[in-house]
Amino acid sequence: QVQLVESGGGSVQTGGSLRLSCAASDSHYRRMGWFRQAPGKQREGVAAIYRVSGRTVYADSVKGRFTISQDNVKNTMYLEMNDLKVEDTAMYYCASVSTSALSSSSRALLPSEYTDWGQGTQVTVST
């Protein structure tokens, strides 16, 4: 089981930026993703990245504003968030899985496709 630790959350005003990090305890994963959950809402996928190919997948709500990246030497994934909106407020979680195989790329943003989860980091965007 991979241990994941998120960092970088905080409070910003609309239009601001934050960079989240997710450090993995080892390299035994093939895909990682960022998810978020607002109070009273279901957890939703934000972005995912494949460790070997570097291929990325984004939710439509964050395309053009968020960028997912990774440093495989450090076993760390990042989420650069720009032009933040109030609706981006949520607890952000990183997750990983040891297989990259999926029936379709859209499934990369499904929480059920991941096995290991971090504790989360809060992002709050206010006007």
Coordinates of C-alpha atoms in Angstrom, one line a residue:
Q1 CA 0.0 0.0 0.0
V2 CA 1.4 3.4 -1.0
Q3 CA 1.2 6.1 1.6
L4 CA 0.2 9.5 0.3
V5 CA 0.7 12.9 1.9
E6 CA -0.9 16.1 0.5
S7 CA 0.3 19.6 1.1
G8 CA -0.1 23.1 -0.2
G9 CA -3.8 23.8 0.5
G10 CA -4.9 27.2 1.9
S11 CA -7.2 30.1 1.5
V12 CA -7.1 32.4 -1.5
Q13 CA -9.3 35.0 -3.1
T14 CA -11.0 34.4 -6.5
G15 CA -8.6 34.5 -9.3
G16 CA -5.7 33.4 -7.1
S17 CA -3.4 30.4 -7.4
L18 CA -2.3 27.5 -5.3
R19 CA 0.0 24.6 -5.9
L20 CA -0.8 21.3 -4.2
S21 CA 1.7 18.5 -3.8
C22 CA 1.2 14.8 -3.1
A23 CA 4.3 12.8 -1.9
A24 CA 4.1 9.0 -2.3
S25 CA 6.0 6.7 0.0
D26 CA 7.4 4.6 -2.9
S27 CA 7.1 4.2 -6.7
H28 CA 4.7 1.3 -6.7
Y29 CA 2.0 3.1 -8.6
R30 CA 1.1 3.5 -12.2
R31 CA -1.5 6.3 -12.1
M32 CA -2.2 9.1 -9.6
G33 CA -5.1 11.5 -9.5
W34 CA -6.4 14.5 -7.7
F35 CA -9.9 14.5 -6.3
R36 CA -12.0 17.0 -4.4
Q37 CA -15.0 16.9 -2.1
A38 CA -17.1 19.8 -1.1
P39 CA -19.4 19.6 1.9
G40 CA -22.6 17.7 1.0
K41 CA -21.3 16.7 -2.3
Q42 CA -19.8 13.5 -3.8
R43 CA -16.1 13.2 -4.3
E44 CA -15.2 14.1 -7.9
G45 CA -12.1 13.6 -10.1
V46 CA -10.2 16.7 -11.0
A47 CA -7.1 15.4 -12.9
A48 CA -5.1 12.2 -13.3
I49 CA -1.6 11.4 -14.6
Y50 CA 0.0 8.2 -15.7
R51 CA 3.4 7.6 -14.2
V52 CA 5.2 6.1 -17.2
S53 CA 3.6 7.9 -20.2
G54 CA 2.9 11.2 -18.4
R55 CA -0.5 11.2 -20.1
T56 CA -3.0 13.5 -18.3
V57 CA -6.7 13.6 -18.0
Y58 CA -8.7 16.6 -16.7
A59 CA -12.3 17.3 -15.6
D60 CA -14.0 19.8 -17.9
S61 CA -14.5 22.1 -14.9
V62 CA -10.8 22.7 -14.5
K63 CA -9.4 22.4 -18.1
G64 CA -7.3 25.5 -18.9
R65 CA -7.0 26.5 -15.2
F66 CA -5.4 23.5 -13.5
T67 CA -2.2 21.6 -14.5
I68 CA -1.2 18.2 -13.1
S69 CA 2.4 17.2 -13.2
Q70 CA 4.8 14.8 -11.6
D71 CA 8.4 14.2 -10.5
N72 CA 9.0 10.5 -10.7
V73 CA 12.4 10.8 -9.0
K74 CA 10.7 12.3 -6.0
N75 CA 7.6 10.2 -6.3
T76 CA 5.6 13.4 -6.1
M77 CA 2.6 14.7 -8.0
Y78 CA 1.5 18.3 -8.2
L79 CA -1.6 20.3 -9.1
E80 CA -1.1 23.9 -10.2
M81 CA -4.4 25.7 -9.7
N82 CA -4.9 29.1 -11.4
D83 CA -7.8 31.4 -11.7
L84 CA -9.4 29.8 -8.7
K85 CA -13.2 30.1 -8.3
V86 CA -15.4 29.9 -5.3
E87 CA -16.7 26.6 -6.6
D88 CA -13.2 25.2 -6.4
T89 CA -13.5 25.2 -2.6
A90 CA -13.2 21.7 -1.3
M91 CA -11.0 19.2 0.4
Y92 CA -8.5 18.0 -2.1
Y93 CA -7.3 14.4 -2.0
C94 CA -4.6 12.6 -4.0
A95 CA -4.9 8.9 -4.8
S96 CA -2.9 6.2 -6.6
V97 CA -3.3 2.8 -8.0
S98 CA -0.8 0.1 -9.0
T99 CA -2.3 -0.5 -12.4
S100 CA -2.8 1.9 -15.3
A101 CA -5.2 -0.3 -17.3
L102 CA -8.7 1.2 -17.8
S103 CA -11.5 0.4 -20.1
S104 CA -11.7 4.0 -21.1
S105 CA -9.7 7.2 -20.3
S106 CA -12.7 8.8 -18.7
R107 CA -12.6 6.2 -15.9
A108 CA -9.3 7.8 -14.7
L109 CA -11.3 10.4 -12.9
L110 CA -13.5 7.9 -11.0
P111 CA -12.6 7.4 -7.3
S112 CA -13.5 3.7 -7.6
E113 CA -10.5 3.2 -9.9
Y114 CA -8.0 4.1 -7.1
T115 CA -6.9 2.1 -4.1
D116 CA -4.7 4.3 -2.0
W117 CA -5.7 7.7 -0.7
G118 CA -4.1 10.6 1.2
Q119 CA -5.8 12.5 4.1
G120 CA -6.6 15.6 2.1
T121 CA -5.7 19.2 2.1
Q122 CA -8.3 22.0 2.3
V123 CA -8.6 24.6 -0.4
T124 CA -10.9 27.6 0.3
V125 CA -11.6 30.3 -2.3
S126 CA -13.4 33.4 -1.3
T127 CA -14.5 36.7 -2.9

